[in-house]
CSV table of C-alpha atoms and ligand atoms in Angstrom, one decimal:
chain,number,residue,atom,x,y,z
S,1,UNK,CA,21.1,-69.8,31.7
S,2,UNK,CA,20.0,-67.5,28.9
S,3,UNK,CA,16.5,-66.1,28.7
S,4,UNK,CA,14.6,-64.1,26.0
S,5,UNK,CA,11.5,-62.4,27.4
S,6,UNK,CA,8.9,-61.1,25.0
S,7,UNK,CA,11.6,-60.0,22.5
S,8,UNK,CA,10.5,-58.1,19.4
S,9,UNK,CA,12.6,-56.9,16.5
S,10,UNK,CA,11.3,-54.7,13.7
S,11,UNK,CA,13.5,-53.7,10.7
S,12,UNK,CA,13.0,-50.4,9.0
S,13,UNK,CA,10.2,-49.2,11.4
S,14,UNK,CA,7.9,-46.6,10.1
S,15,UNK,CA,8.9,-47.1,6.4
S,16,UNK,CA,7.2,-49.0,3.5
S,17,UNK,CA,9.9,-51.6,4.2
S,18,UNK,CA,8.8,-52.2,7.8
S,19,UNK,CA,9.4,-55.8,8.7
S,20,UNK,CA,8.5,-57.4,12.0
S,21,UNK,CA,11.2,-60.1,11.9
S,22,UNK,CA,10.7,-61.3,15.5
S,23,UNK,CA,7.2,-60.9,16.9
S,24,UNK,CA,7.7,-61.2,20.6
S,25,UNK,CA,9.3,-64.5,21.5
S,26,UNK,CA,10.1,-65.9,25.0
S,27,UNK,CA,12.7,-68.7,25.3
S,28,UNK,CA,14.5,-70.2,28.2
S,29,UNK,CA,17.8,-71.8,27.3
S,30,UNK,CA,19.0,-74.0,30.1
S,31,UNK,CA,22.7,-74.6,30.8
S,32,UNK,CA,23.9,-77.6,28.7
S,33,UNK,CA,20.9,-77.4,26.3
S,34,UNK,CA,21.9,-78.2,22.7
S,35,UNK,CA,19.0,-76.7,20.8
S,36,UNK,CA,18.6,-77.2,17.0
S,37,UNK,CA,16.6,-74.5,15.3
S,38,UNK,CA,14.7,-75.1,12.1
S,39,UNK,CA,12.2,-73.0,10.0
S,40,UNK,CA,11.8,-71.7,6.4
S,41,UNK,CA,13.8,-68.8,4.9
S,42,UNK,CA,13.0,-65.5,6.6
S,43,UNK,CA,11.5,-67.2,9.7
S,44,UNK,CA,13.7,-65.1,11.9
S,45,UNK,CA,16.3,-67.7,12.9
S,46,UNK,CA,19.4,-65.6,12.2
S,47,UNK,CA,17.8,-62.5,13.7
S,48,UNK,CA,17.1,-64.4,16.9
S,49,UNK,CA,20.8,-65.5,17.1
S,50,UNK,CA,21.9,-61.9,16.3
S,51,UNK,CA,19.7,-60.6,19.1
S,52,UNK,CA,21.4,-63.0,21.6
S,53,UNK,CA,24.9,-62.0,20.4
S,54,UNK,CA,24.0,-58.3,20.6
S,55,UNK,CA,24.5,-57.6,16.8
S,56,UNK,CA,20.9,-56.4,17.0
S,57,UNK,CA,19.3,-54.7,20.0
S,58,UNK,CA,15.6,-55.7,20.6
S,59,UNK,CA,13.0,-53.0,20.1
S,60,UNK,CA,10.9,-54.5,22.9
S,61,UNK,CA,11.6,-57.1,25.5
S,62,UNK,CA,14.7,-58.3,27.4
S,63,UNK,CA,17.6,-60.7,27.1
S,64,UNK,CA,19.2,-62.1,30.2
S,65,UNK,CA,22.5,-64.0,30.4
S,66,UNK,CA,23.0,-65.6,33.9
S,67,UNK,CA,20.3,-63.3,35.3
S,68,UNK,CA,22.1,-60.2,34.0
S,69,UNK,CA,20.0,-58.0,31.7
S,70,UNK,CA,22.2,-57.6,28.6
S,71,UNK,CA,19.4,-56.3,26.4
S,72,UNK,CA,21.2,-53.0,25.7
S,73,UNK,CA,24.7,-54.3,25.5
S,74,UNK,CA,26.2,-54.2,22.0
S,75,UNK,CA,28.0,-57.3,20.8
S,76,UNK,CA,31.5,-56.2,21.9
S,77,UNK,CA,30.2,-56.0,25.5
S,78,UNK,CA,28.8,-59.5,25.2
S,79,UNK,CA,31.8,-61.0,23.6
S,80,UNK,CA,33.0,-62.9,26.7
S,81,UNK,CA,29.6,-64.7,26.8
S,82,UNK,CA,29.2,-65.6,23.1
S,83,UNK,CA,30.9,-68.0,20.7
S,84,UNK,CA,29.6,-67.9,17.1
S,85,UNK,CA,30.1,-69.6,13.8
S,86,UNK,CA,28.3,-68.4,10.7
S,87,UNK,CA,27.6,-70.0,7.3
S,88,UNK,CA,30.4,-68.2,5.4
S,89,UNK,CA,33.8,-69.9,6.2
S,90,UNK,CA,35.6,-66.6,5.4
S,91,UNK,CA,33.7,-64.6,8.0
S,92,UNK,CA,35.0,-66.2,11.2
S,93,UNK,CA,38.8,-65.8,10.6
S,94,UNK,CA,41.1,-63.1,9.3
S,95,UNK,CA,42.6,-64.5,6.1
S,96,UNK,CA,45.6,-62.2,6.0
S,97,UNK,CA,46.7,-63.2,9.5
S,98,UNK,CA,48.4,-66.5,10.4
S,99,UNK,CA,46.7,-69.4,12.2
S,100,UNK,CA,48.4,-68.5,15.5
S,101,UNK,CA,47.6,-64.8,15.2
S,102,UNK,CA,43.9,-65.7,14.7
S,103,UNK,CA,44.0,-68.0,17.7
S,104,UNK,CA,45.7,-65.3,19.8
S,105,UNK,CA,42.9,-62.9,19.0
S,106,UNK,CA,40.4,-65.6,20.1
S,107,UNK,CA,42.2,-66.2,23.3
S,108,UNK,CA,41.7,-62.5,24.2
S,109,UNK,CA,38.0,-62.5,23.5
S,110,UNK,CA,36.1,-60.4,26.0
S,111,UNK,CA,39.3,-59.4,27.8
S,112,UNK,CA,40.3,-55.8,28.2
S,113,UNK,CA,43.9,-56.4,27.2
S,114,UNK,CA,45.1,-54.8,24.0
S,115,UNK,CA,44.9,-56.5,20.6
S,116,UNK,CA,48.6,-57.0,20.1
S,117,UNK,CA,49.3,-60.1,18.0
S,118,UNK,CA,52.4,-61.2,19.7
S,119,UNK,CA,52.3,-65.0,20.4
S,120,UNK,CA,54.1,-66.3,23.4
S,121,UNK,CA,55.8,-69.7,23.5
S,122,UNK,CA,53.4,-71.0,26.1
S,123,UNK,CA,50.4,-69.9,24.0
S,124,UNK,CA,52.0,-71.6,21.0
S,125,UNK,CA,52.1,-74.9,22.7
S,126,UNK,CA,48.5,-74.5,23.8
S,127,UNK,CA,47.5,-73.7,20.2
S,128,UNK,CA,49.3,-76.7,18.9
S,129,UNK,CA,47.5,-78.9,21.3
S,130,UNK,CA,44.1,-77.4,20.4
S,131,UNK,CA,44.7,-77.6,16.7
S,132,UNK,CA,45.7,-81.3,16.9
S,133,UNK,CA,42.3,-82.0,18.3
S,134,UNK,CA,40.9,-81.0,14.9
S,135,UNK,CA,42.7,-83.9,13.3
S,136,UNK,CA,43.6,-81.9,10.2
S,137,UNK,CA,47.3,-81.5,10.6
S,138,UNK,CA,47.0,-77.8,11.3
S,139,UNK,CA,49.2,-78.0,14.4
S,140,UNK,CA,52.2,-78.0,12.1
S,141,UNK,CA,51.0,-74.9,10.2
S,142,UNK,CA,50.8,-72.3,12.9
S,143,UNK,CA,52.6,-69.6,10.8
S,144,UNK,CA,50.6,-70.2,7.6
S,145,UNK,CA,48.2,-67.5,6.7
S,146,UNK,CA,44.6,-68.6,7.2
S,147,UNK,CA,43.8,-67.5,3.6
S,148,UNK,CA,45.7,-70.5,2.4
S,149,UNK,CA,43.3,-72.9,4.1
S,150,UNK,CA,40.2,-74.6,2.6
S,151,UNK,CA,36.7,-73.6,3.6
S,152,UNK,CA,36.4,-76.7,5.8
S,153,UNK,CA,39.7,-76.1,7.5
S,154,UNK,CA,38.8,-72.4,8.1
S,155,UNK,CA,35.4,-73.4,9.6
S,156,UNK,CA,37.2,-75.9,11.9
S,157,UNK,CA,39.5,-73.1,13.0
S,158,UNK,CA,36.5,-70.8,13.5
S,159,UNK,CA,34.9,-73.5,15.7
S,160,UNK,CA,38.1,-73.8,17.7
S,161,UNK,CA,38.2,-70.0,18.1
S,162,UNK,CA,34.6,-69.8,19.2
S,163,UNK,CA,35.1,-72.3,22.0
S,164,UNK,CA,38.7,-71.6,23.1
S,165,UNK,CA,37.5,-69.2,25.8
S,166,UNK,CA,34.4,-71.2,27.0
S,167,UNK,CA,31.3,-69.2,26.0
S,168,UNK,CA,28.0,-69.1,27.9
S,169,UNK,CA,26.4,-70.0,24.6
S,170,UNK,CA,27.7,-71.2,21.2
S,171,UNK,CA,25.6,-69.9,18.3
S,172,UNK,CA,25.9,-71.8,15.1
S,173,UNK,CA,24.1,-70.4,12.1
S,174,UNK,CA,24.0,-73.0,9.3
S,175,UNK,CA,27.7,-73.3,9.9
S,176,UNK,CA,28.0,-76.3,7.5
S,177,UNK,CA,25.6,-75.1,4.8
S,178,UNK,CA,28.4,-73.8,2.5
S,179,UNK,CA,30.5,-77.0,2.7
S,180,UNK,CA,30.5,-80.2,0.6
S,181,UNK,CA,28.8,-83.1,2.3
S,182,UNK,CA,32.0,-84.9,3.5
S,183,UNK,CA,33.5,-81.7,4.9
S,184,UNK,CA,30.1,-80.7,6.5
S,185,UNK,CA,30.1,-84.2,8.2
S,186,UNK,CA,33.6,-83.6,9.6
S,187,UNK,CA,32.6,-80.1,11.0
S,188,UNK,CA,29.5,-81.7,12.6
S,189,UNK,CA,31.7,-84.4,14.2
S,190,UNK,CA,34.0,-81.6,15.5
S,191,UNK,CA,31.0,-79.6,16.8
S,192,UNK,CA,29.8,-82.6,18.8
S,193,UNK,CA,33.4,-83.2,20.1
S,194,UNK,CA,33.7,-79.6,21.3
S,195,UNK,CA,30.2,-79.5,22.8
S,196,UNK,CA,30.9,-82.7,24.8
S,197,UNK,CA,34.5,-81.9,25.7
S,198,UNK,CA,33.7,-78.4,27.1
S,199,UNK,CA,30.1,-79.1,28.1
S,200,UNK,CA,28.8,-76.2,26.0
S,201,UNK,CA,25.3,-74.7,25.7
S,202,UNK,CA,24.4,-74.5,22.0
S,203,UNK,CA,21.9,-73.0,19.7
S,204,UNK,CA,22.3,-74.4,16.2
S,205,UNK,CA,20.4,-73.4,13.1
S,206,UNK,CA,20.2,-76.1,10.4
S,207,UNK,CA,18.2,-76.9,7.3
S,208,UNK,CA,18.9,-80.6,7.7
S,209,UNK,CA,15.8,-82.1,9.4
S,210,UNK,CA,17.6,-85.4,10.2
S,211,UNK,CA,20.4,-83.5,11.8
S,212,UNK,CA,17.9,-81.3,13.7
S,213,UNK,CA,16.5,-84.4,15.4
S,214,UNK,CA,19.6,-86.4,15.8
S,215,UNK,CA,21.8,-83.7,17.4
S,216,UNK,CA,21.3,-82.1,20.8
S,217,UNK,CA,18.4,-82.5,23.3
S,218,UNK,CA,15.9,-80.0,22.0
S,219,UNK,CA,14.5,-78.7,18.8
S,220,UNK,CA,12.6,-75.5,18.1
S,221,UNK,CA,10.8,-74.5,14.9
S,222,UNK,CA,10.3,-70.9,13.9
S,223,UNK,CA,7.8,-69.4,11.5
S,224,UNK,CA,7.2,-65.8,10.6
S,225,UNK,CA,9.0,-64.5,13.7
S,226,UNK,CA,7.5,-66.8,16.2
S,227,UNK,CA,8.5,-70.1,17.9
S,228,UNK,CA,5.8,-72.6,16.8
S,229,UNK,CA,7.4,-75.8,18.2
S,230,UNK,CA,9.7,-76.4,21.2
S,231,UNK,CA,10.2,-80.0,22.0
S,232,UNK,CA,12.8,-81.7,24.2
S,233,UNK,CA,14.0,-85.2,24.7
S,234,UNK,CA,12.5,-87.7,25.6
S,235,UNK,CA,9.4,-86.5,23.8
S,236,UNK,CA,11.5,-85.4,20.8
S,237,UNK,CA,12.8,-89.0,20.4
S,238,UNK,CA,9.4,-89.9,19.1
S,239,UNK,CA,9.5,-87.4,16.3
S,240,UNK,CA,10.5,-88.3,12.8
S,241,UNK,CA,11.7,-86.2,9.8
S,242,UNK,CA,8.3,-86.7,8.2
S,243,UNK,CA,6.6,-85.3,11.3
S,244,UNK,CA,8.6,-82.1,10.9
S,245,UNK,CA,7.9,-81.9,7.2
S,246,UNK,CA,4.2,-82.3,7.9
S,247,UNK,CA,4.4,-79.4,10.4
S,248,UNK,CA,6.1,-77.3,7.8
S,249,UNK,CA,3.3,-78.1,5.3
S,250,UNK,CA,0.7,-77.4,7.9
S,251,UNK,CA,1.9,-73.9,8.8
S,252,UNK,CA,2.1,-73.1,5.1
S,253,UNK,CA,-1.3,-74.6,4.5
S,254,UNK,CA,-2.8,-72.5,7.2
S,255,UNK,CA,-1.5,-69.4,5.4
S,256,UNK,CA,-3.3,-70.5,2.3
S,257,UNK,CA,-6.5,-71.0,4.2
S,258,UNK,CA,-6.2,-67.5,5.7
S,259,UNK,CA,-5.7,-66.0,2.3
S,260,UNK,CA,-8.8,-67.8,1.0
S,261,UNK,CA,-10.8,-66.4,3.9
S,262,UNK,CA,-9.5,-62.9,3.2
S,263,UNK,CA,-10.5,-63.3,-0.5
S,264,UNK,CA,-14.0,-64.7,0.4
M,301,ADP,N1,19.4,-56.3,8.5
M,301,ADP,C1,18.1,-56.5,8.0
M,301,ADP,N2,17.4,-55.4,7.5
M,301,ADP,C2,16.2,-55.6,7.1
M,301,ADP,N3,15.5,-56.8,7.1
M,301,ADP,C3,16.1,-57.8,7.6
M,301,ADP,C4,17.5,-57.8,8.1
M,301,ADP,N4,17.9,-59.0,8.5
M,301,ADP,C5,16.8,-59.8,8.3
M,301,ADP,N5,15.8,-59.1,7.8
M,301,ADP,C6,14.4,-59.7,7.5
M,301,ADP,O1,13.9,-60.3,8.7
M,301,ADP,C7,13.3,-61.5,8.4
M,301,ADP,C8,13.9,-62.6,9.1
M,301,ADP,O2,15.2,-62.8,8.5
M,301,ADP,P1,16.3,-63.9,9.1
M,301,ADP,O3,16.3,-63.8,10.6
M,301,ADP,O4,17.5,-63.7,8.3
M,301,ADP,O5,15.6,-65.3,8.7
M,301,ADP,P2,16.2,-66.8,8.6
M,301,ADP,O6,17.5,-66.8,9.2
M,301,ADP,O7,15.2,-67.6,9.4
M,301,ADP,O8,16.1,-67.1,7.2
M,301,ADP,C9,13.3,-61.6,6.9
M,301,ADP,O9,12.1,-61.1,6.4
M,301,ADP,C10,14.5,-60.8,6.5
M,301,ADP,O10,14.3,-60.3,5.2
M,302,MG,MG1,19.4,-67.3,8.4
């Protein structure tokens, strides 16, 4: 289980650019939760994921992974707990290395062994089997440089790398947003496959409201650094896309009312 307790993150504190990106959120992520995260641009979604991964350290509050307080651990010390896939298909893999070298790095995630890229025969068989699960023919291209692959193929390899050593949590930050619709659908299909196959706990940011409601068991909505909705199945099954859109409009509308009050 992962828990955020009163976590706050301020960028550029004490300057004119001070920005309270996360205002003090608490969230319990249960084992096997698949949570979709929605919210307008700048709501704090990516910052929340980066706080869980350790890319950012909270200014206030604590983060627990399996009851262990990891709040002050930087990301390399949390690597064994975290799998992540970002929007940019180029960011999750090393383009100048081969497919098997990339997978060899993923296999060592969170382990203390050196970063040598030597690939052993047994590992190669394992990689071939894993790659064949993607259904993209990549199992026959182990020695191809990843830079030769399409964005969708790279994102599929990244997904494989993020889950090859089972993470405590898989963080997906709009990981299909840069892909064409057909490729995005394939990556979503693979995401669901891996989540079910390995029984993963997932936090997935998406702009697609239909996807937010159809995938996983729980949806949270963020707004201005706070969680303003947290709904799980079976209650969530009653929600429709238009309900989410109305909620968006309502939080924006309340801002306008506040502004009017200030001007009055
Ligand atoms: N590294 C950073 N430095 C300064 N401000 C940042 C940084 N990262 C994010 N922010 C700010 O924090 C707020 C939340 O950003 P973000 O978490 O990226 O939102 P979202 O992913 O929901 O679009 C925004 O106002 C953004 O400009
Ligand atoms: Mg973001």
